[in-house]
Amino acid sequence: GEQVEQRPPHLSVREGDSAVITCTYTDPNSYYFFWYKQEPGASLQLLMKVFSSTEINEGQGFTVLLNKKDKRLSLNLTAAHPGDSAAYFCAVMDSNYQLIWGSGTKLIIKP
Amino acid sequence: GALVYQYPRRTICKSGTSMRMECQAVGFQATSVAWYRQSPQKTFELIALSTVNSAIKYEQNFTQEKFPISHPNLSFSSMTVLNAYLEDRGLYLCGARVGNNQAPLFGEGTRLSVL
């Protein structure tokens, strides 16, 4: 079945710098992907959902890139600010409509 | 707007006792509800997926005998943790979605501590 690997597990960047979190998946037929943000003590907040037909997806302060050839999904935060400090999780929907989760990245933004 | 409400937010129970948590879909009808556990330092483990008109499907390492789930209608689901022990500690999240191709909406979770 689908397997998802997320890197890095921990990431620390200075305020104003960019941060990149990457997930790789194994099933080339996967077509629906998600990024969630979890702030300390809080639940999961959906950042973006991505269909396989769209390789570049832009949100507020971040971009999600999908490389289908390499089976890689990345979350790129531009100009990170303290509010971006959180855990980030990718999830890939498998052919049974179930979500396969990455192991998470704990992002810390230093002043 | 649509949201998922979970109750209680936090609970503490004695080792060997049971506790029940609830999940309410507000503003939409959830065709499926997934229960997850996020243990300390771990990612999300899917406990079970409950889909309308289908039997509740439990993942490996989770059983109905330990985590009985009730899903009586499209707005509500509850799960009980029976005979809770230390390894059952964590944040229990309910993710509800309208259709198979939709991103699940999550409640704020029930944080379970076991003494």
mmCIF file of C-alpha atoms in Angstrom:
data_model
loop_
_atom_site.group_PDB
_atom_site.id
_atom_site.type_symbol
_atom_site.label_atom_id
_atom_site.label_comp_id
_atom_site.label_asym_id
_atom_site.label_seq_id
_atom_site.Cartn_x
_atom_site.Cartn_y
_atom_site.Cartn_z
ATOM 1 C CA GLY A 1 0.000 0.000 0.000
ATOM 2 C CA GLU A 2 0.840 3.654 -0.036
ATOM 3 C CA GLN A 3 3.745 4.770 2.147
ATOM 4 C CA VAL A 4 4.572 8.356 2.977
ATOM 5 C CA GLU A 5 7.871 9.640 4.274
ATOM 6 C CA GLN A 6 8.206 13.155 5.611
ATOM 7 C CA ARG A 7 11.431 15.094 6.169
ATOM 8 C CA PRO A 8 12.840 16.702 8.191
ATOM 9 C CA PRO A 9 11.364 15.758 11.559
ATOM 10 C CA HIS A 10 12.606 19.016 13.063
ATOM 11 C CA LEU A 11 13.364 22.316 11.382
ATOM 12 C CA SER A 12 14.510 25.609 12.844
ATOM 13 C CA VAL A 13 14.784 28.752 10.727
ATOM 14 C CA ARG A 14 15.173 32.444 11.436
ATOM 15 C CA GLU A 15 12.269 34.808 11.061
ATOM 16 C CA GLY A 16 12.111 36.029 7.484
ATOM 17 C CA ASP A 17 13.881 32.990 6.064
ATOM 18 C CA SER A 18 12.206 30.255 4.058
ATOM 19 C CA ALA A 19 11.461 26.734 5.221
ATOM 20 C CA VAL A 20 10.901 23.632 3.134
ATOM 21 C CA ILE A 21 9.212 20.430 4.253
ATOM 22 C CA THR A 22 9.062 17.457 1.921
ATOM 23 C CA CYS A 23 7.011 14.304 1.660
ATOM 24 C CA THR A 24 7.639 11.439 -0.697
ATOM 25 C CA TYR A 25 5.054 8.821 -1.504
ATOM 26 C CA THR A 26 5.137 5.464 -3.238
ATOM 27 C CA ASP A 27 1.878 4.987 -5.133
ATOM 28 C CA PRO A 28 2.091 6.693 -8.546
ATOM 29 C CA ASN A 29 -1.717 6.587 -8.765
ATOM 30 C CA SER A 30 -2.189 8.845 -5.745
ATOM 31 C CA TYR A 31 -4.072 11.916 -6.833
ATOM 32 C CA TYR A 32 -5.109 13.860 -3.734
ATOM 33 C CA PHE A 33 -2.755 15.372 -1.209
ATOM 34 C CA PHE A 34 -3.093 17.498 1.909
ATOM 35 C CA TRP A 35 -0.999 19.652 4.200
ATOM 36 C CA TYR A 36 -2.125 20.226 7.772
ATOM 37 C CA LYS A 37 -0.775 22.530 10.441
ATOM 38 C CA GLN A 38 -1.000 21.713 14.142
ATOM 39 C CA GLU A 39 -0.191 24.486 16.576
ATOM 40 C CA PRO A 40 0.799 23.502 20.129
ATOM 41 C CA GLY A 41 -2.155 22.116 22.039
ATOM 42 C CA ALA A 42 -4.471 22.512 19.070
ATOM 43 C CA SER A 43 -6.032 20.314 16.448
ATOM 44 C CA LEU A 44 -5.226 20.004 12.781
ATOM 45 C CA GLN A 45 -5.851 22.898 10.470
ATOM 46 C CA LEU A 46 -6.052 22.205 6.763
ATOM 47 C CA LEU A 47 -3.542 24.391 4.941
ATOM 48 C CA MET A 48 -4.079 23.177 1.429
ATOM 49 C CA LYS A 49 -5.500 20.325 -0.581
ATOM 50 C CA VAL A 50 -3.847 19.507 -3.859
ATOM 51 C CA PHE A 51 -5.066 17.541 -6.819
ATOM 52 C CA SER A 52 -2.488 15.720 -8.875
ATOM 53 C CA SER A 53 -3.382 17.838 -11.899
ATOM 54 C CA THR A 54 -1.919 20.959 -10.297
ATOM 55 C CA GLU A 55 1.784 21.094 -9.698
ATOM 56 C CA ILE A 56 2.062 24.519 -8.166
ATOM 57 C CA ASN A 57 -0.378 25.647 -5.517
ATOM 58 C CA GLU A 58 -0.058 28.977 -3.772
ATOM 59 C CA GLY A 59 -1.444 29.900 -0.397
ATOM 60 C CA GLN A 60 -0.934 32.814 1.932
ATOM 61 C CA GLY A 61 2.775 32.890 2.647
ATOM 62 C CA PHE A 62 3.458 29.438 1.293
ATOM 63 C CA THR A 63 3.626 27.354 -1.868
ATOM 64 C CA VAL A 64 2.952 23.677 -2.309
ATOM 65 C CA LEU A 65 4.794 21.923 -5.111
ATOM 66 C CA LEU A 66 3.876 18.517 -6.462
ATOM 67 C CA ASN A 67 6.450 16.607 -8.485
ATOM 68 C CA LYS A 68 4.606 13.586 -9.835
ATOM 69 C CA LYS A 69 7.626 12.168 -11.575
ATOM 70 C CA ASP A 70 9.585 11.994 -8.325
ATOM 71 C CA LYS A 71 6.466 11.412 -6.224
ATOM 72 C CA ARG A 72 7.365 14.330 -4.027
ATOM 73 C CA LEU A 73 5.200 16.900 -2.314
ATOM 74 C CA SER A 74 6.765 19.934 -0.709
ATOM 75 C CA LEU A 75 5.559 22.764 1.466
ATOM 76 C CA ASN A 76 7.604 25.917 1.020
ATOM 77 C CA LEU A 77 7.094 28.683 3.543
ATOM 78 C CA THR A 78 8.435 32.001 2.363
ATOM 79 C CA ALA A 79 9.454 34.700 4.841
ATOM 80 C CA ALA A 80 8.626 32.652 7.921
ATOM 81 C CA HIS A 81 7.185 34.454 10.923
ATOM 82 C CA PRO A 82 6.634 33.338 14.537
ATOM 83 C CA GLY A 83 3.054 32.328 13.802
ATOM 84 C CA ASP A 84 4.382 29.638 11.511
ATOM 85 C CA SER A 85 5.883 27.758 14.464
ATOM 86 C CA ALA A 86 3.909 24.525 14.567
ATOM 87 C CA ALA A 87 3.941 20.898 13.534
ATOM 88 C CA TYR A 88 3.181 20.252 9.886
ATOM 89 C CA PHE A 89 1.817 17.016 8.483
ATOM 90 C CA CYS A 90 1.347 15.861 4.937
ATOM 91 C CA ALA A 91 -1.286 13.300 4.057
ATOM 92 C CA VAL A 92 -1.868 11.329 0.875
ATOM 93 C CA MET A 93 -5.189 9.806 -0.030
ATOM 94 C CA ASP A 94 -4.891 6.203 -1.136
ATOM 95 C CA SER A 95 -7.109 4.319 -3.549
ATOM 96 C CA ASN A 96 -9.450 3.418 -0.685
ATOM 97 C CA TYR A 97 -9.945 7.104 0.132
ATOM 98 C CA GLN A 98 -7.988 6.709 3.335
ATOM 99 C CA LEU A 99 -5.376 9.193 4.417
ATOM 100 C CA ILE A 100 -1.812 8.007 4.817
ATOM 101 C CA TRP A 101 0.027 10.440 7.049
ATOM 102 C CA GLY A 102 3.589 11.678 7.105
ATOM 103 C CA SER A 103 5.361 11.541 10.443
ATOM 104 C CA GLY A 104 5.302 15.305 10.884
ATOM 105 C CA THR A 105 7.787 18.170 11.005
ATOM 106 C CA LYS A 106 8.160 20.370 14.042
ATOM 107 C CA LEU A 107 8.999 23.834 12.742
ATOM 108 C CA ILE A 108 10.465 26.503 15.012
ATOM 109 C CA ILE A 109 10.872 30.081 13.870
ATOM 110 C CA LYS A 110 13.613 31.909 15.746
ATOM 111 C CA PRO A 111 13.505 35.707 16.118
ATOM 112 C CA GLY B 1 -19.605 27.328 8.438
ATOM 113 C CA ALA B 2 -18.785 23.682 8.795
ATOM 114 C CA LEU B 3 -16.889 22.524 11.826
ATOM 115 C CA VAL B 4 -16.342 19.494 13.995
ATOM 116 C CA TYR B 5 -16.862 19.709 17.707
ATOM 117 C CA GLN B 6 -15.262 17.258 20.077
ATOM 118 C CA TYR B 7 -16.057 16.778 23.722
ATOM 119 C CA PRO B 8 -14.468 16.704 26.218
ATOM 120 C CA ARG B 9 -11.318 18.634 25.363
ATOM 121 C CA ARG B 10 -9.364 17.058 28.176
ATOM 122 C CA THR B 11 -10.001 14.173 30.477
ATOM 123 C CA ILE B 12 -8.150 12.263 33.133
ATOM 124 C CA CYS B 13 -9.085 8.759 34.105
ATOM 125 C CA LYS B 14 -7.712 6.187 36.479
ATOM 126 C CA SER B 15 -5.900 3.229 35.055
ATOM 127 C CA GLY B 16 -8.341 0.447 34.215
ATOM 128 C CA THR B 17 -11.370 2.707 33.908
ATOM 129 C CA SER B 18 -13.120 3.800 30.739
ATOM 130 C CA MET B 19 -13.961 7.081 29.166
ATOM 131 C CA ARG B 20 -16.211 8.146 26.324
ATOM 132 C CA MET B 21 -15.554 10.942 23.854
ATOM 133 C CA GLU B 22 -17.908 12.525 21.370
ATOM 134 C CA CYS B 23 -17.638 14.022 17.924
ATOM 135 C CA GLN B 24 -20.275 16.282 16.406
ATOM 136 C CA ALA B 25 -20.355 17.521 12.816
ATOM 137 C CA VAL B 26 -21.901 20.973 12.695
ATOM 138 C CA GLY B 27 -23.102 22.539 9.473
ATOM 139 C CA PHE B 28 -22.622 19.476 7.318
ATOM 140 C CA GLN B 29 -23.430 15.800 7.173
ATOM 141 C CA ALA B 30 -20.472 13.543 7.615
ATOM 142 C CA THR B 31 -20.581 10.492 5.379
ATOM 143 C CA SER B 32 -17.521 9.164 7.126
ATOM 144 C CA VAL B 33 -15.860 9.693 10.473
ATOM 145 C CA ALA B 34 -12.318 8.613 11.234
ATOM 146 C CA TRP B 35 -10.922 8.365 14.742
ATOM 147 C CA TYR B 36 -7.198 8.929 15.191
ATOM 148 C CA ARG B 37 -4.836 8.832 18.120
ATOM 149 C CA GLN B 38 -1.768 10.996 18.343
ATOM 150 C CA SER B 39 0.460 9.587 21.039
ATOM 151 C CA PRO B 40 3.300 11.641 22.531
ATOM 152 C CA GLN B 41 6.082 12.105 19.960
ATOM 153 C CA LYS B 42 4.193 10.142 17.346
ATOM 154 C CA THR B 43 2.210 10.808 14.238
ATOM 155 C CA PHE B 44 -1.411 9.907 13.766
ATOM 156 C CA GLU B 45 -2.600 6.363 14.121
ATOM 157 C CA LEU B 46 -5.909 5.595 12.493
ATOM 158 C CA ILE B 47 -8.043 3.718 14.988
ATOM 159 C CA ALA B 48 -11.112 3.127 12.869
ATOM 160 C CA LEU B 49 -13.079 4.484 9.969
ATOM 161 C CA SER B 50 -16.852 4.633 10.141
ATOM 162 C CA THR B 51 -18.652 5.147 6.838
ATOM 163 C CA VAL B 52 -22.354 5.497 6.245
ATOM 164 C CA ASN B 53 -23.971 2.222 5.235
ATOM 165 C CA SER B 54 -20.807 0.261 5.956
ATOM 166 C CA ALA B 55 -19.450 -1.596 8.928
ATOM 167 C CA ILE B 56 -16.930 0.220 11.089
ATOM 168 C CA LYS B 57 -13.456 -0.763 9.961
ATOM 169 C CA TYR B 58 -10.789 -1.027 12.640
ATOM 170 C CA GLU B 59 -7.108 -0.817 11.884
ATOM 171 C CA GLN B 60 -4.575 -3.353 12.993
ATOM 172 C CA ASN B 61 -3.762 -2.994 16.701
ATOM 173 C CA PHE B 62 -7.168 -1.494 17.429
ATOM 174 C CA THR B 63 -10.281 -3.496 18.188
ATOM 175 C CA GLN B 64 -13.949 -2.896 18.735
ATOM 176 C CA GLU B 65 -13.616 -4.557 22.100
ATOM 177 C CA LYS B 66 -11.186 -1.883 23.245
ATOM 178 C CA PHE B 67 -12.477 1.127 21.285
ATOM 179 C CA PRO B 68 -16.200 0.666 20.660
ATOM 180 C CA ILE B 69 -17.588 3.297 18.323
ATOM 181 C CA SER B 70 -21.135 4.448 17.844
ATOM 182 C CA HIS B 71 -22.143 6.303 14.688
ATOM 183 C CA PRO B 72 -25.926 6.603 14.883
ATOM 184 C CA ASN B 73 -26.388 9.389 12.323
ATOM 185 C CA LEU B 74 -24.572 11.675 9.888
ATOM 186 C CA SER B 75 -23.808 14.262 12.555
ATOM 187 C CA PHE B 76 -22.577 12.335 15.549
ATOM 188 C CA SER B 77 -20.063 9.722 16.537
ATOM 189 C CA SER B 78 -18.731 8.598 19.877
ATOM 190 C CA MET B 79 -15.879 6.373 20.888
ATOM 191 C CA THR B 80 -15.102 4.818 24.234
ATOM 192 C CA VAL B 81 -11.673 3.839 25.465
ATOM 193 C CA LEU B 82 -12.269 0.785 27.634
ATOM 194 C CA ASN B 83 -9.890 -0.174 30.426
ATOM 195 C CA ALA B 84 -7.555 2.688 29.718
ATOM 196 C CA TYR B 85 -3.891 2.281 30.553
ATOM 197 C CA LEU B 86 -0.805 4.436 30.167
ATOM 198 C CA GLU B 87 -0.274 3.415 26.561
ATOM 199 C CA ASP B 88 -3.708 4.834 25.712
ATOM 200 C CA ARG B 89 -2.645 8.367 26.595
ATOM 201 C CA GLY B 90 -2.706 10.885 23.809
ATOM 202 C CA LEU B 91 -4.784 13.210 21.723
ATOM 203 C CA TYR B 92 -7.785 11.561 20.117
ATOM 204 C CA LEU B 93 -8.923 13.284 16.982
ATOM 205 C CA CYS B 94 -12.118 12.899 15.051
ATOM 206 C CA GLY B 95 -11.973 13.673 11.338
ATOM 207 C CA ALA B 96 -15.284 13.957 9.521
ATOM 208 C CA ARG B 97 -15.842 14.462 5.829
ATOM 209 C CA VAL B 98 -18.714 14.905 3.460
ATOM 210 C CA GLY B 99 -17.493 12.738 0.633
ATOM 211 C CA ASN B 100 -14.622 10.432 -0.179
ATOM 212 C CA ASN B 101 -12.752 13.090 -2.104
ATOM 213 C CA GLN B 102 -13.019 15.743 0.551
ATOM 214 C CA ALA B 103 -10.408 16.758 3.077
ATOM 215 C CA PRO B 104 -11.545 15.727 6.536
ATOM 216 C CA LEU B 105 -12.420 18.430 9.003
ATOM 217 C CA PHE B 106 -10.937 17.793 12.403
ATOM 218 C CA GLY B 107 -12.228 18.565 15.824
ATOM 219 C CA GLU B 108 -9.919 20.009 18.430
ATOM 220 C CA GLY B 109 -9.431 16.611 19.937
ATOM 221 C CA THR B 110 -9.857 14.979 23.299
ATOM 222 C CA ARG B 111 -6.655 14.752 25.288
ATOM 223 C CA LEU B 112 -6.639 11.675 27.462
ATOM 224 C CA SER B 113 -4.403 11.350 30.479
ATOM 225 C CA VAL B 114 -4.296 8.131 32.469
ATOM 226 C CA LEU B 115 -3.221 8.021 36.113
#
